[in-house]
Amino acid sequence: MAGIGFELRKLLRRDSYTGLLQAYGFAGIISSGPWILSILGVMLVGIISIGRVYPEELIIQFLVSVTYLMAASLIFTGFLQLMFTRYVADRLFEKKGDIILPNLIGALTLITFVGGLSGLFVLFVFFDQNIKYRLLMLSSFIVLNNIWIVVVFLSGMKAYRLILSVFFIGYSTTVIASIALEIFGLNGLLAGFLIGQTILLFLMLSMVIYEYPGKQLISFDFLNKKQIFISLALTGFFYNFAIWIDKFIFWFNPVTSEQIIGPLRASVIYDIPIFLAYLSIIPGMSVFLVRMETDFAEAYNNFYTSVREGDTLEHIEQLKDEMVKTIRMGIYEIFKVQGLTVVLLYLLGSKILEWIGISPLYIHLFQIDIMAVGVQVLLLAILNVLFYLDFLIMALSLCFLFTVCNAVFTFITLELGPQFYGYGFAIAVVLTSLIGLGFLSKKLDRLEYETFMLQ
Amino acid sequence: MKQWKSVLNSRKSADIALLLEGTFPFVSGGVSSWVNQIITGLPEFSFSLVFLGGNRDFYGDYKYQCPDNVVHLECHYLMESWKDKPPKPYKGNKDVFNQVHKMHEGLRSAKHLINEESLTTIMNSLGKDNALSREEFLYSEESWEQIKEYYTKYCTDPSFVDYFWTIRTMHAPLFILAKIVEKLPAVKILHSVSTGYAGMLGMMLERTRGLPYILSEHGIYTKERKIDLAQADWITDASETFGTSLDDDVSYIRRLWIRFFEGIGRLTYNSTDPIISLYEGNRLRQIDDGADATKTQIIPNGIDIDRFTLLREQRPKGVPPVLALIGRVVPIKDVKTFIRSMRTICNKIPEAKGWIVGPEDEDAEYARECHTLLESLKLQHNVEFLGFQKVDDILKQISLVVLTSISEALPLVILEGYASGVPALATDVGSCRELIEGNNKEDKLIGLSGRVVQIANPEETAIAALELLTDEKKWKQAQAAAIKRVELFYTQKDMFNKYRHIYQQALEKH
């Protein structure tokens, strides 16, 4: 969506290092988005609580509960994320800004209602913890679901300084409230998390309401048959499912996991390295967003404008070549920046683990995970180009492939033994990205043919 | 009375397939009534009708009763060639596209050659999978490559997207035609009433079934299309310098359409025999457009004389100063010139009457302008708009049929006037001069059956009208010539005999 690209371009046009730094910094925070920041916040709570909350297993219970909340809410809203993003983008293109708010309210209502009911069912059938814990989990699940939908609007907004402050307030409240309520044990930590996330949700929501005023209270137009993109719904679901499936496999394999709270199991050896590794993708994501929203978006626009408005074939072909160049440049830059990050973390990896207080036994897995999540940024970039060019079926196939590969290779690594843990996910990401690149390059070769002949 | 419903898609076989583009039985007017006349006038032959229209919504109910000898009717709408399955990638057949290329190169060459081998390949491939199906034309890579190549080589308009859609839009109907060819119930003779897509359909049938193929042209399709296209506002010109002439400053897209119709016209002329026109002028034009002169032939329209002879006796005595322009109130009839000439006529004969007989709804703007002109010339008491009327009622009251048109073919109203004993005053367009002054030597000897004037010349028109209206002797001479001419050369009986002969000969060939 245009808002952010516009602001990023302004920053870049200043042609100064501070402008550049600001652009990339902002892009990094926006693009890695709430879920990386949540990991950071929750880990921070965990680390601070060590030595203050007894018994220590309560902290683990808290971390695992939140992890499940994240996984469940991301997969659950996966159906709606991309589809709704596309719906909003299309309406903005049609200059029908005033039906966005009613539909956002509609989407949030739907997610709250369906998510609430299914959460209620799961928590009261499979859990036997105290009622407070269950209600806190239910509320947090609903709030997170809502956040993942509202987040869709962030990249469409121009007020990036405001977004940064909202993030800052939301996540600092999460940390502070959790610490403040830690005397109430697990429920206190969870309540703190819920308070912080709720504040974040409503702050973001008020920004959206301010940006897109509506005339109507609620609408479910986004579910209208003509508008609905089943392929986007499935793509969103499979993408999120693919990211989590290896974790679930590790959590529910008795050899690699232990029971933490109620039916929730965790795999300490697998989880900590991967969550740490996810923090490393911020530089890559930042480059990705900047390149995507500035150069590529511009080149893309030029190409399609020339097609629509009756340009010469020669010029159309030239503009396509330029667009392909921006894609190539973008991928190359992600490679450079993320590659550098990976190398740096390889060198510093054991020091970092030591500093955080995590056993150096994890170093091997940590290194594999860093490489894998780095490639995941690349995959995300490829998927985004596919969305832009409307190759939706191909995006869906890739996400489906990612899910299957991740599941299959993770199972295989479980059989092969601990020294192979993490390779399943890594191979799945690399393979999917390579296939995606191959697909993309073939599609781009035939882009004019497909644009004209197969529209 | 036979119902159209009973013949619609009946799939019965017939002697003759009539290929009708945008005319009978859904449109009324010149060509349609001629078709109706031919079918009902030759009851010994059975007819199968293939109607081609643009868009289903443009055509309403049947405008004619179903003749007893029509046994089958099928309707196809060429602009509906798009409503179909979602697109899918195809490779395309290289050999077939090569032949398509050769075909185009031939037609494009200075001599407009028709490459027989390519044409045969294309005809055998059209509409067939893995050859040249509709999908392969629309979606295949081979097709894409050819469009790109031609655009780069020939198109002088910058917009690729306009060129691209023009090529698709003009060719897409051919695939509907291919389907018709495949399914048309058995017939022995093909007869098309125009070139264009109907002519193309006949050519495809002639190629695949080896049937004799007759062409009758009333107007000249390519010429009419040229006028249509010159006025079409759905074509956006790259340069806005487009003037009124049809030469250099016409946008490439317009010329592309014109060339396309000329091309399929050539293919039609190539496969038809005889090629019939209504009068000498059109015959020469056909030859100019690529028709083989030895295959051309003239059969003028004929009318039912008996229907009008009674009217001659019902005429008032003398020469009442009443003139009528019988036709739609549209610019091509140049009604304004008629009104202007009426001013001069009324100056000499104050009681003169000018009637404009025809519907005004086709071009309301133009009709309004005519009314305004009439008022500004203070002709309210002399000139009247009568709307649609029965021709017989009008003809028995008037002394002159006036046609100020800027374009005509062979206007039936002149013949009907002649048969009722009314001379004509017409502009020098289409066959009007032949109709008034005579065509061959024998015809010319009959004398003038009216007057021919320049187009858009109210003064000359008025003078010619006054000459006849004020001199009863001259008028009587013209009347006698008119009656003699129509009875000798333009009778329905004569026309039926000629077509009967052509059909019989074709059947023998079959």
XYZ file of C-alpha atoms in Angstrom, chain A residues 306-314 316-317 446 448-450 452-455, chain B residues 87-88 90 137-141 143-144 148 151 158-161 164-165 168:
38
model
C 2.127 1.985 -19.933
C 0.165 -1.180 -20.709
C -3.176 0.408 -19.911
C -2.646 3.794 -21.448
C -1.525 2.704 -24.867
C 2.237 2.932 -24.892
C 4.398 1.461 -27.634
C 5.415 -2.169 -27.292
C 9.049 -1.189 -27.195
C 6.351 -1.477 -22.465
C 9.142 -4.028 -22.816
C 6.451 -14.311 -20.153
C 3.887 -9.336 -21.471
C 2.435 -12.441 -23.082
C 0.455 -13.279 -19.975
C -2.009 -9.221 -22.744
C -3.095 -12.640 -23.900
C -4.296 -14.233 -20.691
C -6.041 -11.409 -18.929
C -8.065 -17.898 -20.441
C -5.413 -20.586 -20.317
C -1.359 -22.450 -25.166
C -5.823 -17.500 -31.567
C -6.648 -15.682 -28.329
C -4.191 -17.228 -25.887
C -1.296 -18.937 -27.649
C 2.321 -17.839 -27.686
C -0.365 -15.850 -31.879
C 1.288 -13.427 -29.455
C 3.990 -8.455 -31.765
C 2.784 -4.383 -34.650
C 1.877 4.162 -30.936
C -0.685 2.428 -28.737
C 0.064 -1.272 -28.572
C -2.973 -2.045 -26.453
C -3.792 -5.636 -29.847
C -7.507 -5.405 -29.084
C -8.500 -9.641 -31.491
